[in-house]
Short mmCIF file of C-alpha atoms in Angstrom, two decimals:
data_model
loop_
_atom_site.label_atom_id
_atom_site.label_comp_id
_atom_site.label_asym_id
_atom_site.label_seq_id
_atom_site.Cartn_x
_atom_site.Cartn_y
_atom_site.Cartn_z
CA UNK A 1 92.83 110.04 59.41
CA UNK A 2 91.49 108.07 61.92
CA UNK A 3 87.93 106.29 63.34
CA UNK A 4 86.83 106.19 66.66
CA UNK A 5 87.63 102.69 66.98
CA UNK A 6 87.50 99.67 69.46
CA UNK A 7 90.63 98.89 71.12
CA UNK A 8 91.88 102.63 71.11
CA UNK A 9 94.07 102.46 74.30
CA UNK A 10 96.49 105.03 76.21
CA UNK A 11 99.33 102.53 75.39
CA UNK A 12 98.21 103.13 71.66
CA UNK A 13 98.52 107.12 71.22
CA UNK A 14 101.42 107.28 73.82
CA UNK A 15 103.32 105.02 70.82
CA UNK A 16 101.94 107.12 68.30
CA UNK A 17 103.19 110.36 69.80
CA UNK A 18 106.51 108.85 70.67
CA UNK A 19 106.85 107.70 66.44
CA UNK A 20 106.43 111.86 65.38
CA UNK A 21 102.15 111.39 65.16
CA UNK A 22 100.73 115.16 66.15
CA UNK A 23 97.92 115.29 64.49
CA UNK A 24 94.59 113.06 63.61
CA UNK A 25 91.55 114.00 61.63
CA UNK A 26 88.62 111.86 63.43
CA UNK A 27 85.84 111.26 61.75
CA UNK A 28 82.80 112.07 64.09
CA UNK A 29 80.29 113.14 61.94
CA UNK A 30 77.72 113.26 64.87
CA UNK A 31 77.30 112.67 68.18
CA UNK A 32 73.92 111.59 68.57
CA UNK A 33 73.56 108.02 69.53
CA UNK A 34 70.47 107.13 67.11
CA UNK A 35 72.06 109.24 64.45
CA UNK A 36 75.46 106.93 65.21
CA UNK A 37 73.47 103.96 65.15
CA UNK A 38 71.82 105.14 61.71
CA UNK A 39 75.23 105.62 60.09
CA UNK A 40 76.26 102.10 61.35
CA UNK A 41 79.57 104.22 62.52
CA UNK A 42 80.20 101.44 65.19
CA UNK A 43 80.83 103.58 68.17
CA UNK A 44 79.27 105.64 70.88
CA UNK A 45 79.39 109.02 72.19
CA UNK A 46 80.86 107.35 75.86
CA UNK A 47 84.09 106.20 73.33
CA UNK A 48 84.39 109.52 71.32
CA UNK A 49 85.05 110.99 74.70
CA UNK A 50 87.26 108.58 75.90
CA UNK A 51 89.44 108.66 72.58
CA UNK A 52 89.73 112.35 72.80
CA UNK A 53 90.86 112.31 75.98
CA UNK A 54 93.59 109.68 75.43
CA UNK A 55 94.71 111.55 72.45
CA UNK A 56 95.15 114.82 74.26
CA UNK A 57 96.77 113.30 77.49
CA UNK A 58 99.33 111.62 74.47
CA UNK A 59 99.83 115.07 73.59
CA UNK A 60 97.71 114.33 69.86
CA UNK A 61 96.00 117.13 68.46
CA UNK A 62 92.41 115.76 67.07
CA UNK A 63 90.61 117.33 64.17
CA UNK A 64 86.82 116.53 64.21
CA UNK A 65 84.81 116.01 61.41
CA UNK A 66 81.41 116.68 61.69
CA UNK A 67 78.25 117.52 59.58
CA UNK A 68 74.38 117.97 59.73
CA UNK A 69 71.56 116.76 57.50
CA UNK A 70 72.00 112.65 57.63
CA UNK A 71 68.73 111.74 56.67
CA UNK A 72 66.25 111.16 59.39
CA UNK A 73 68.24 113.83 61.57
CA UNK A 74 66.55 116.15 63.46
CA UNK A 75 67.85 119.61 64.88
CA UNK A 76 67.16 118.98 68.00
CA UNK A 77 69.90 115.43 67.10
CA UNK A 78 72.28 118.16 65.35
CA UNK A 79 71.84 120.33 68.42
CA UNK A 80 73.21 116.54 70.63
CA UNK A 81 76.45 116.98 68.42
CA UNK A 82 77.08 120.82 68.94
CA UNK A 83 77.02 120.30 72.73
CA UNK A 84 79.25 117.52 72.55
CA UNK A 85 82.21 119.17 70.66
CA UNK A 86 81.52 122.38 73.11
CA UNK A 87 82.25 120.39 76.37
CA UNK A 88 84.76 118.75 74.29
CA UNK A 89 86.61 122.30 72.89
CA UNK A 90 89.36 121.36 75.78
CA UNK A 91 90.36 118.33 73.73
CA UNK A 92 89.21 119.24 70.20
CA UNK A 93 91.55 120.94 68.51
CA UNK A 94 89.80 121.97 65.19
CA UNK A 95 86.14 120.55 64.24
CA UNK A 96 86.26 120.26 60.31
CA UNK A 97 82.40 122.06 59.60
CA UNK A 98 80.01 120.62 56.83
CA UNK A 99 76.86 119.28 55.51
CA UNK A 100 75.81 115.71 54.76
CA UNK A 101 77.03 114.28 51.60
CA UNK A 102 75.84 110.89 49.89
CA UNK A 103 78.85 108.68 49.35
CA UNK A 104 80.11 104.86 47.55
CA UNK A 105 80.29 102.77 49.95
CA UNK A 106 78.46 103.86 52.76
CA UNK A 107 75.57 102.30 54.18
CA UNK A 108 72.56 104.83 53.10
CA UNK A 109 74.06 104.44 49.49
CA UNK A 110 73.37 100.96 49.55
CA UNK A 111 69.97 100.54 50.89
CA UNK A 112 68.92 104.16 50.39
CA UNK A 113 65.06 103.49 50.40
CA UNK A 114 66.12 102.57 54.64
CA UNK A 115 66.96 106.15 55.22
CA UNK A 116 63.94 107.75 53.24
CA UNK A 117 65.78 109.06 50.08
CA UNK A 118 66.10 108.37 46.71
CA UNK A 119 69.59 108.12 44.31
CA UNK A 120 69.51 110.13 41.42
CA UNK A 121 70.62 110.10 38.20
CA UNK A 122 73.81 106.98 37.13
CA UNK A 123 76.22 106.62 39.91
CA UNK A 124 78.57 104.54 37.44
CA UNK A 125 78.94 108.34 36.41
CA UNK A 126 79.93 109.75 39.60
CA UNK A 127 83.76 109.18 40.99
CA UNK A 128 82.35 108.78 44.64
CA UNK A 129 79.77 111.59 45.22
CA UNK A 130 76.07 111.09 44.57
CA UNK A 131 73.02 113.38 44.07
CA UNK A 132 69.59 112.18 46.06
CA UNK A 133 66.29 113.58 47.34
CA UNK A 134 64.09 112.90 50.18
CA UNK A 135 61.08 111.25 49.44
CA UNK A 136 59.37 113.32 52.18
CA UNK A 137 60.72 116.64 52.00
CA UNK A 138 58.60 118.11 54.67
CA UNK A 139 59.89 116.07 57.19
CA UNK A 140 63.49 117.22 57.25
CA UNK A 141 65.14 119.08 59.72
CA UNK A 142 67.91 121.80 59.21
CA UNK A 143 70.52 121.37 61.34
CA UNK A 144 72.94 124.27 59.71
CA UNK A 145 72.68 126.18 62.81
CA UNK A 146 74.28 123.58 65.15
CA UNK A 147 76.92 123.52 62.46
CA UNK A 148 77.52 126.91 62.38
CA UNK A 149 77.45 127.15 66.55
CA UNK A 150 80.13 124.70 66.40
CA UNK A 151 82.15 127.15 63.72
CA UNK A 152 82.32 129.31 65.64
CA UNK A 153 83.87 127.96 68.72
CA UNK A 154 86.57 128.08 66.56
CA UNK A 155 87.56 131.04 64.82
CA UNK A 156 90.72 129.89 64.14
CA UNK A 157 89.52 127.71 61.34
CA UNK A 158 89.15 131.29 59.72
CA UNK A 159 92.72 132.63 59.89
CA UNK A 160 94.63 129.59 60.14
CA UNK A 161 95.10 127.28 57.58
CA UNK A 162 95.67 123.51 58.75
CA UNK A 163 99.39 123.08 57.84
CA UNK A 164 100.23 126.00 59.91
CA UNK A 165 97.89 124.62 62.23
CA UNK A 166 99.48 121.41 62.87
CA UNK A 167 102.80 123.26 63.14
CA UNK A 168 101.57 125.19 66.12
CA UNK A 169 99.97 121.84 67.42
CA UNK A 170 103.55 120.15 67.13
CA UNK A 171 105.36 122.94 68.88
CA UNK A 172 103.01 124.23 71.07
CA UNK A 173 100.99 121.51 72.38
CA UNK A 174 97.57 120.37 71.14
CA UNK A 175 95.87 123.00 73.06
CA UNK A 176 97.20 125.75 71.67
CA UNK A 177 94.57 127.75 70.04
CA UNK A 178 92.26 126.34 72.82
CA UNK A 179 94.47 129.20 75.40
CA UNK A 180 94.89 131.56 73.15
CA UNK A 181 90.70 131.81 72.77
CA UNK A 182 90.15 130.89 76.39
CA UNK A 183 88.31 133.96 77.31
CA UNK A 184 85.96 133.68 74.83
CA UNK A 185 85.74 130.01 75.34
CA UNK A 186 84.99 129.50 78.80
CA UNK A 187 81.52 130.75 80.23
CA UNK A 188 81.69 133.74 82.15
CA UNK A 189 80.55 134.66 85.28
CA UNK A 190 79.59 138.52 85.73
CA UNK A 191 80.78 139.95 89.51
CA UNK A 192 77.29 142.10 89.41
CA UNK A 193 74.58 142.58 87.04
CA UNK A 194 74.76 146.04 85.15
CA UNK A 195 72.04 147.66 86.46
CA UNK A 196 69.06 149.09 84.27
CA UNK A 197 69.60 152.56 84.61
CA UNK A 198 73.21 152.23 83.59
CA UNK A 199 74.21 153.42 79.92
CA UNK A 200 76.36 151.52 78.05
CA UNK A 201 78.45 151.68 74.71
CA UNK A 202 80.66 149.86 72.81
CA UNK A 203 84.10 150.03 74.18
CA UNK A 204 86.24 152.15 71.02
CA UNK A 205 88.76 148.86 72.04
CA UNK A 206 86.16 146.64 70.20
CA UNK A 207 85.72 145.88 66.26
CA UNK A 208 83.96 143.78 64.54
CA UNK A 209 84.78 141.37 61.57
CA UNK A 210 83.42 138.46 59.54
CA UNK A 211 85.00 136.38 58.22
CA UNK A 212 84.40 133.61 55.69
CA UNK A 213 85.10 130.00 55.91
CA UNK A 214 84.72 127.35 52.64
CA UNK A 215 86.01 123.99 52.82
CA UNK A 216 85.85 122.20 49.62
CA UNK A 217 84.31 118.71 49.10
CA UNK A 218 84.07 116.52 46.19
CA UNK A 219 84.70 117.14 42.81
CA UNK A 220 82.47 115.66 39.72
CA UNK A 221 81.42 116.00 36.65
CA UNK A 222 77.70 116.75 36.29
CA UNK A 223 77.98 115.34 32.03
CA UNK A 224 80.65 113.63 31.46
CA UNK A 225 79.86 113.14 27.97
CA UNK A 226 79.07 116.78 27.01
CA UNK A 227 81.25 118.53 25.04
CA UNK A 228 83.73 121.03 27.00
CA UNK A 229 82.17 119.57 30.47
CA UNK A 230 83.62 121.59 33.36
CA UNK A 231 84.30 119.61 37.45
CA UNK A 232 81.75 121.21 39.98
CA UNK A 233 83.66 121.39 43.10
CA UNK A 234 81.14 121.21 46.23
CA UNK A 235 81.59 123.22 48.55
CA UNK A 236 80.46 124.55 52.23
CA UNK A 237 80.47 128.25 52.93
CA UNK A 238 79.61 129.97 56.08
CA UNK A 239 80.38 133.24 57.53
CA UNK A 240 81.45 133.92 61.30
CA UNK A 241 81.50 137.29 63.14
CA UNK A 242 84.68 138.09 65.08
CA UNK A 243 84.94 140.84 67.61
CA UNK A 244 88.49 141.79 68.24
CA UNK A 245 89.30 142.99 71.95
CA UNK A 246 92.35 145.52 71.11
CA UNK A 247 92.88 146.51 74.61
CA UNK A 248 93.03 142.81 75.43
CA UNK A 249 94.39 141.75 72.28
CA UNK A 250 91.72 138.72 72.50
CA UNK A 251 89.58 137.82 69.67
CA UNK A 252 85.83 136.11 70.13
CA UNK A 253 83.78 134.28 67.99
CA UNK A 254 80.02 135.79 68.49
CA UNK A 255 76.85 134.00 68.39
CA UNK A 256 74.10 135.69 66.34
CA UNK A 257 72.38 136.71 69.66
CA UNK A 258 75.80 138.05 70.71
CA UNK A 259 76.48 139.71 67.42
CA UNK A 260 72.71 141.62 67.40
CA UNK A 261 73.94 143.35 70.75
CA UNK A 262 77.09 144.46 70.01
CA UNK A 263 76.15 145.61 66.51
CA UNK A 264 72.93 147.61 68.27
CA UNK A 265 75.67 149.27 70.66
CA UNK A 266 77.40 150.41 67.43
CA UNK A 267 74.82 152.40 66.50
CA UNK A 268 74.63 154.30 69.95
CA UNK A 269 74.80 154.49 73.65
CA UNK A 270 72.02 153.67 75.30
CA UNK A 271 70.37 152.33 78.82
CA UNK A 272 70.56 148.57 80.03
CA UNK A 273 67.15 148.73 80.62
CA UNK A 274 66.03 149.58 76.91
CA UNK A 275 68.87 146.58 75.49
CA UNK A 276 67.69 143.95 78.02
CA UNK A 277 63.92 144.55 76.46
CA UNK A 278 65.30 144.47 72.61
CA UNK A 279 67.24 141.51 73.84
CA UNK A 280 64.28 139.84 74.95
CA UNK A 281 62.21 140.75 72.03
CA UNK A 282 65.05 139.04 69.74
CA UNK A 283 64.98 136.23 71.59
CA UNK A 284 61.15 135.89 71.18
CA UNK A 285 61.74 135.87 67.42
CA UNK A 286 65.37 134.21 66.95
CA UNK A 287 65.08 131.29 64.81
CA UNK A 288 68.41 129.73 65.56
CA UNK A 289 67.91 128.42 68.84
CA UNK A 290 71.30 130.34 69.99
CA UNK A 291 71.77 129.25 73.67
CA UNK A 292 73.13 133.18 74.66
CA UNK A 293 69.47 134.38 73.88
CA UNK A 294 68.46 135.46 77.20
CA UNK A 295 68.10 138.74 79.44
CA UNK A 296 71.43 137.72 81.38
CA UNK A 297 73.30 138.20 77.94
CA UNK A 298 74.31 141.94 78.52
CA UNK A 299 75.88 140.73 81.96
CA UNK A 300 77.54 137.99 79.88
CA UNK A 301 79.56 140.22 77.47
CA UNK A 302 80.39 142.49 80.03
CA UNK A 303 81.64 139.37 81.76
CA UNK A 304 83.97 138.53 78.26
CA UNK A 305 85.34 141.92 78.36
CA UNK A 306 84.38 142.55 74.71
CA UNK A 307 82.03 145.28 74.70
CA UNK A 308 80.89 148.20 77.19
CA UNK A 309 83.50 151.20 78.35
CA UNK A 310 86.38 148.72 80.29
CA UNK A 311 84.33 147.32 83.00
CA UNK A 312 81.13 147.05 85.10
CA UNK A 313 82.05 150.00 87.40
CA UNK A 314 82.86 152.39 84.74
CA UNK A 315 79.55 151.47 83.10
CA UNK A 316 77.52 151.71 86.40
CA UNK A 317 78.88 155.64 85.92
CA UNK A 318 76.66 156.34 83.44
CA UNK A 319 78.28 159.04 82.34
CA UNK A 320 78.19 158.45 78.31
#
């Protein structure tokens, strides 16, 4: 486990990889520069990239560790630290998913009337994890769906667990998930636009499955003094939506925009025209911000290969 630390240098992780070091779990926990500066975290997103890109030149696999809801952040700040670890996925191995969590030690535990929130209850009671509230509730921001954006870039973290992980890492490289998802990572560029009066369907190649991720967090005892008092365990869930390419034997993680097309297709065939319009009506009323909500989003998939007969000339057919 590792910070993003001054003094970092090629010379550094070359030594590191030549001693047996694969693997190291970085703590990022955003990459929005006022939401750094907030945490006191003593770096800057110019030196997170840097690191990363030492590391995977070294041949180091880095796990990131990143979260919303630090007090004062904004979605629009959580949104700063999704885009970062996407133009980052070539030398991110694994982001490590989660919400904010009040710690010992840490700055905003100490002076927590800075940060706009207030400690609750004895912390002499808690091992290291502390309850709080904000003192102005209506002014935060939920920056879940960044979180879960970044989850899904990698779907991995769903059917992999992280010793078998770093195994892969050691014997494959650190990119090694990173080519095996590289269709679904990489933005795609359709040849030609389906055109409206095409029909298209789901390919029967293409199935879709969610699938649930939970990493556990700190443990405590709400009453330690009561009688027959039980640890809470905290924990984040979230669920992803995989659609598996059979004919391609590729999986990709979906974006909720992504995910409303191809689960419309499975109810039916029908015209580009008619999806383009319910497209564009769902992204008139998407709450998540999802950066795939857009009319060009049926060219997209086509694009990925996931969804529609094979390919754009067999759709262009129309003969479903």
């Amino acid at each position: 486990m590792a910070r993003f630390e001054k003094g970092m240098t090629d010379e550094l992780f070359a030594t590191m990889r030549r001693a047996g070091c694969v693997r190291l779990y970085m703590g990022m926990e955003s990459a929005n520069e006022r939401v750094l500066e907030a945490m006191v975290k003593g770096t800057d997103r110019q030196r997170m990239s840097n690191i990363l890109r030492m590391c995977s030149s070294a041949g180091i696999s880095v796990e990131a560790g990143v979260f919303s809801g630090f007090p004062s952040e904004t979605a629009e700040e959580a949104d700063d630290t999704y885009r970062f670890v996407r133009d980052h996925r070539h030398v991110i191995a694994r982001a490590d998913v989660g919400t904010f969590r009040l710690l010992k030690g840490a700055p905003i535990a100490d002076t927590p009337e800075k940060y706009g929130i207030i400690v609750l209850g004895d912390p002499k009671k808690r091992w290291y994890h502390l309850d709080f509230r904000h003192t102005a509730p209506q002014e935060v921001s939920d920056g879940a769906a960044a979180m879960e954006r970044i989850q899904r870039l990698y779907p991995e973290v769903a059917l992999i667990d992280v010793p078998e992980d770093i195994l892969y890492n050691a014997d494959v490289g650190p990119d090694a998930f990173r080519r095996f998802f590289a269709a679904a990572g990489e933005p795609a560029t359709p040849s030609e636009a389906v055109p409206d009066e095409a029909t298209v369907a789901l390919s029967t190649d293409c199935e879709l499955q969610r699938v649930h991720v939970a990493n556990s967090g700190a443990v405590h005892f709400d009453d330690p003094a009561a009688q027959g008092a039980r640890p809470v365990f905290e924990v984040s869930r979230m669920t992803l939506t995989i659609a598996v390419d059979r004919a391609a034997s590729a999986l990709y993680p979906l974006s909720r925009a992504e995910e409303f097309v191809l689960r419309r297709l499975g109810e039916g065939p029908m015209s580009a025209a008619r999806l383009r319009a319910e497209i564009q009506e769902y992204a008139e009323s998407a709450p998540d911000r999802d950066d795939t909500v857009d009319v060009s989003l049926l060219d997209h998939l086509v694009a990925l290969g996931v969804m529609v007969v094979r390919a754009v000339d067999a759709v262009t057919e129309a003969s479903l």
